[in-house]
Amino acid sequence: MSDLKGKKALVTGAAGGIGAAVVRALRAQGALVAVADRDVSGVEAEAHLPGNLLEPAYADGLPAAAKAALGGLDIVVNNAGVITRGKVDETTDADWDLSLGVNVEAPFRICRAAIPLLPPGSAIVNVASCWGLRPGPGHAVYCMTKAAIASLTQCMGMDHAEKGIRINAVAPNEVNTPMLRTGFAKRGFDPDTAVAELGKTVPLGRIAEPEDIADVILFLASDASRYMVGAVVEVNGGKPVK
Ligand code: NAD
């Protein structure tokens, strides 16, 4: 992926499991990276843009801020996300606002602001989920938000390809990140044991590590995927959600 050398990238959720792996992988390929998250003080990058994606002005301004800080913008990775658990009748207004705000509204705002700034040959990669394609039980609003970002990706892919901007998404199944591990801990399971047990349910014999997802994100951000538009790529170790 030598074409990533010197490319300028914005990554949201950059302090989290998958986001940090994407930042490391982009920088290892010679890209310059602006990192966005609530706290990015521990993330090595060329530009630091901390903030709360629930604030519309912050999300609206991120692409321009990244472009100004890096001297250009070629790649946007909308990776930040939150998971809320529960059936619809267990979902609070706060769960709804948080899930829609971070998982759908923020990437919508960032894409809307980025598209006029991105040159031909640029790419946006959104992070959906296998649960956005085939929902799992007990996470109704999370699944819906991931279906929404998958659909938005397909729509934007079609609509903006004529400007030479390719917009695609990854749809991971379970990934060994703080999101998954804190969920286990909240439910009273030891995260290491739970991750090992879950790995036995995957044909490849383990759940994904953040780097497994980051490598596919880099592929979608690079010219190696130059004919891919509006795709939602499942990365699941052979375990699609039934
Ligand atoms: P993570 O919790 O490690 O990272 C998510 C990051 O998003 C965190 O650093 C968090 O601070 C940031 N974020 C959340 N709300 C924010 C806000 N309001 N403002 C700014 N930043 C905010 O989780 P992860 O597993 O690395 O998740 C990354 C993406 O992958 C998410 O979109 C998630 O839905 C998706 N995903 C994860 C899994 C999995 O099993 N871990 C599976 C499928 C999809």
Short mmCIF file of N, CA, C and O and ligand atoms in Angstrom, two decimals, residues 12-19 36-38 51-54 58 78-82 98 102-103 127-130 142 146 171-180, ligand 1:
data_model
loop_
_atom_site.label_atom_id
_atom_site.label_comp_id
_atom_site.label_asym_id
_atom_site.label_seq_id
_atom_site.Cartn_x
_atom_site.Cartn_y
_atom_site.Cartn_z
N THR A 12 -11.52 8.93 13.55
CA THR A 12 -12.27 9.16 14.79
C THR A 12 -12.23 7.90 15.66
O THR A 12 -11.94 6.81 15.18
N GLY A 13 -12.50 8.10 16.94
CA GLY A 13 -12.39 6.97 17.86
C GLY A 13 -10.96 6.48 17.95
O GLY A 13 -10.71 5.29 18.21
N ALA A 14 -10.01 7.40 17.77
CA ALA A 14 -8.60 7.04 17.59
C ALA A 14 -7.95 6.53 18.87
O ALA A 14 -6.88 5.93 18.81
N ALA A 15 -8.58 6.75 20.01
CA ALA A 15 -8.01 6.24 21.27
C ALA A 15 -8.54 4.85 21.61
O ALA A 15 -8.10 4.24 22.58
N GLY A 16 -9.50 4.35 20.85
CA GLY A 16 -10.11 3.05 21.14
C GLY A 16 -9.35 1.91 20.49
O GLY A 16 -8.30 2.11 19.86
N GLY A 17 -9.88 0.71 20.62
CA GLY A 17 -9.19 -0.48 20.15
C GLY A 17 -8.91 -0.46 18.66
O GLY A 17 -7.75 -0.50 18.23
N ILE A 18 -9.95 -0.42 17.84
CA ILE A 18 -9.75 -0.46 16.39
C ILE A 18 -9.13 0.85 15.91
O ILE A 18 -8.22 0.85 15.06
N GLY A 19 -9.57 1.98 16.46
CA GLY A 19 -9.07 3.28 16.02
C GLY A 19 -7.57 3.40 16.21
O GLY A 19 -6.84 3.84 15.30
N ALA A 36 -8.96 11.97 16.33
CA ALA A 36 -10.10 12.56 17.03
C ALA A 36 -10.66 11.54 18.01
O ALA A 36 -10.85 10.37 17.66
N ASP A 37 -10.87 11.99 19.23
CA ASP A 37 -11.54 11.18 20.26
C ASP A 37 -11.75 12.14 21.43
O ASP A 37 -11.29 13.29 21.39
N ARG A 38 -12.42 11.65 22.47
CA ARG A 38 -12.61 12.57 23.60
C ARG A 38 -11.27 12.92 24.24
O ARG A 38 -11.05 14.05 24.64
N GLY A 51 -12.35 16.02 21.25
CA GLY A 51 -13.68 16.61 21.37
C GLY A 51 -14.75 15.54 21.49
O GLY A 51 -14.46 14.34 21.44
N ASN A 52 -15.98 16.02 21.65
CA ASN A 52 -17.13 15.14 21.84
C ASN A 52 -17.97 15.12 20.56
O ASN A 52 -18.52 16.16 20.17
N LEU A 53 -18.08 13.96 19.94
CA LEU A 53 -18.81 13.84 18.67
C LEU A 53 -20.30 14.12 18.81
O LEU A 53 -21.00 14.27 17.81
N LEU A 54 -20.79 14.16 20.04
CA LEU A 54 -22.21 14.50 20.23
C LEU A 54 -22.45 16.00 20.05
O LEU A 54 -23.60 16.43 19.98
N TYR A 58 -18.54 20.39 16.64
CA TYR A 58 -17.26 19.67 16.63
C TYR A 58 -17.21 18.70 15.45
O TYR A 58 -16.23 18.67 14.68
N ASN A 78 -14.37 6.93 9.74
CA ASN A 78 -15.40 7.14 10.76
C ASN A 78 -15.52 5.86 11.57
O ASN A 78 -16.28 4.95 11.24
N ASN A 79 -14.72 5.81 12.65
CA ASN A 79 -14.61 4.58 13.43
C ASN A 79 -15.27 4.68 14.81
O ASN A 79 -15.70 3.66 15.35
N ALA A 80 -15.38 5.88 15.38
CA ALA A 80 -15.91 6.01 16.74
C ALA A 80 -17.28 5.35 16.83
O ALA A 80 -18.08 5.42 15.89
N GLY A 81 -17.54 4.72 17.95
CA GLY A 81 -18.84 4.09 18.12
C GLY A 81 -19.10 3.79 19.58
O GLY A 81 -18.18 3.75 20.41
N VAL A 82 -20.37 3.61 19.90
CA VAL A 82 -20.78 3.20 21.26
C VAL A 82 -21.76 2.04 21.11
O VAL A 82 -22.45 1.93 20.09
N LEU A 98 -27.60 8.81 22.55
CA LEU A 98 -26.17 8.50 22.49
C LEU A 98 -25.85 7.64 21.26
O LEU A 98 -24.93 7.95 20.49
N VAL A 102 -23.65 9.24 18.20
CA VAL A 102 -22.26 8.85 17.91
C VAL A 102 -22.18 7.98 16.66
O VAL A 102 -21.30 8.15 15.82
N ASN A 103 -23.10 7.01 16.53
CA ASN A 103 -22.95 5.99 15.48
C ASN A 103 -23.50 6.41 14.13
O ASN A 103 -23.12 5.84 13.11
N VAL A 127 -17.15 2.48 9.83
CA VAL A 127 -17.13 1.20 10.56
C VAL A 127 -18.56 0.85 10.95
O VAL A 127 -19.16 1.51 11.82
N ALA A 128 -19.09 -0.14 10.26
CA ALA A 128 -20.44 -0.65 10.57
C ALA A 128 -20.27 -1.86 11.50
O ALA A 128 -19.45 -1.83 12.42
N SER A 129 -21.00 -2.92 11.29
CA SER A 129 -20.88 -4.13 12.10
C SER A 129 -21.65 -5.24 11.39
O SER A 129 -22.62 -4.98 10.67
N CYS A 130 -21.22 -6.49 11.63
CA CYS A 130 -22.02 -7.63 11.13
C CYS A 130 -23.46 -7.51 11.64
O CYS A 130 -24.41 -7.90 10.95
N TYR A 142 -28.44 -0.51 18.91
CA TYR A 142 -27.08 -0.62 18.34
C TYR A 142 -27.16 -1.22 16.94
O TYR A 142 -26.57 -0.68 15.99
N LYS A 146 -26.04 0.49 13.24
CA LYS A 146 -25.03 -0.07 12.34
C LYS A 146 -25.64 -0.39 10.97
O LYS A 146 -24.95 -0.32 9.95
N ALA A 171 -17.55 -4.25 8.14
CA ALA A 171 -18.54 -4.77 9.08
C ALA A 171 -17.87 -5.90 9.87
O ALA A 171 -17.89 -7.06 9.44
N PRO A 172 -17.24 -5.56 11.01
CA PRO A 172 -16.59 -6.61 11.80
C PRO A 172 -17.62 -7.43 12.58
O PRO A 172 -18.70 -6.94 12.90
N ASN A 173 -17.22 -8.69 12.91
CA ASN A 173 -17.94 -9.39 13.97
C ASN A 173 -17.20 -9.09 15.28
O ASN A 173 -16.69 -7.98 15.41
N GLU A 174 -17.08 -10.01 16.21
CA GLU A 174 -16.49 -9.65 17.50
C GLU A 174 -14.99 -9.31 17.37
O GLU A 174 -14.25 -10.05 16.72
N VAL A 175 -14.59 -8.20 18.03
CA VAL A 175 -13.19 -7.76 18.00
C VAL A 175 -12.73 -7.55 19.45
O VAL A 175 -13.48 -7.00 20.27
N ASN A 176 -11.51 -7.97 19.74
CA ASN A 176 -10.96 -7.90 21.09
C ASN A 176 -10.53 -6.46 21.41
O ASN A 176 -9.36 -6.10 21.28
N THR A 177 -11.51 -5.64 21.80
CA THR A 177 -11.27 -4.22 22.12
C THR A 177 -11.92 -3.88 23.45
O THR A 177 -12.73 -4.67 23.97
N PRO A 178 -11.64 -2.68 23.97
CA PRO A 178 -12.31 -2.27 25.21
C PRO A 178 -13.84 -2.35 25.12
O PRO A 178 -14.51 -2.68 26.10
N MET A 179 -14.42 -2.07 23.92
CA MET A 179 -15.89 -2.13 23.80
C MET A 179 -16.40 -3.52 24.17
O MET A 179 -17.35 -3.67 24.94
N LEU A 180 -15.76 -4.54 23.63
CA LEU A 180 -16.20 -5.92 23.88
C LEU A 180 -15.85 -6.33 25.31
O LEU A 180 -16.67 -6.92 26.02
P1 NAD B 1 -13.70 1.18 21.63
O1 NAD B 1 -14.71 1.43 22.69
O2 NAD B 1 -12.39 0.60 21.97
O3 NAD B 1 -13.43 2.52 20.80
C1 NAD B 1 -14.45 3.44 20.45
C2 NAD B 1 -13.89 4.84 20.58
O4 NAD B 1 -14.92 5.78 20.20
C3 NAD B 1 -13.46 5.17 22.02
O5 NAD B 1 -12.10 5.55 22.08
C4 NAD B 1 -14.40 6.28 22.41
O6 NAD B 1 -13.83 7.25 23.29
C5 NAD B 1 -14.80 6.89 21.07
N1 NAD B 1 -16.04 7.62 21.24
C6 NAD B 1 -17.22 7.11 21.70
N2 NAD B 1 -18.10 8.12 21.88
C7 NAD B 1 -17.47 9.27 21.51
C8 NAD B 1 -17.87 10.63 21.50
N3 NAD B 1 -19.08 11.02 21.91
N4 NAD B 1 -16.97 11.55 21.08
C9 NAD B 1 -15.73 11.17 20.68
N5 NAD B 1 -15.30 9.90 20.68
C10 NAD B 1 -16.16 8.96 21.10
O7 NAD B 1 -14.47 0.27 20.57
P2 NAD B 1 -13.99 -0.49 19.25
O8 NAD B 1 -14.38 -1.89 19.43
O9 NAD B 1 -12.60 -0.13 18.88
O10 NAD B 1 -15.03 0.15 18.22
C11 NAD B 1 -14.68 0.85 17.05
C12 NAD B 1 -15.83 0.70 16.05
O11 NAD B 1 -15.96 -0.69 15.71
C13 NAD B 1 -17.18 1.13 16.60
O12 NAD B 1 -17.89 1.85 15.61
C14 NAD B 1 -17.87 -0.20 16.90
O13 NAD B 1 -19.28 -0.09 16.86
C15 NAD B 1 -17.32 -1.06 15.79
N6 NAD B 1 -17.42 -2.50 16.02
C16 NAD B 1 -16.80 -3.08 17.10
C17 NAD B 1 -16.92 -4.44 17.32
C18 NAD B 1 -16.28 -5.14 18.49
O14 NAD B 1 -16.56 -6.32 18.74
N7 NAD B 1 -15.41 -4.49 19.24
C19 NAD B 1 -17.67 -5.22 16.42
C20 NAD B 1 -18.27 -4.60 15.32
C21 NAD B 1 -18.14 -3.24 15.13
#
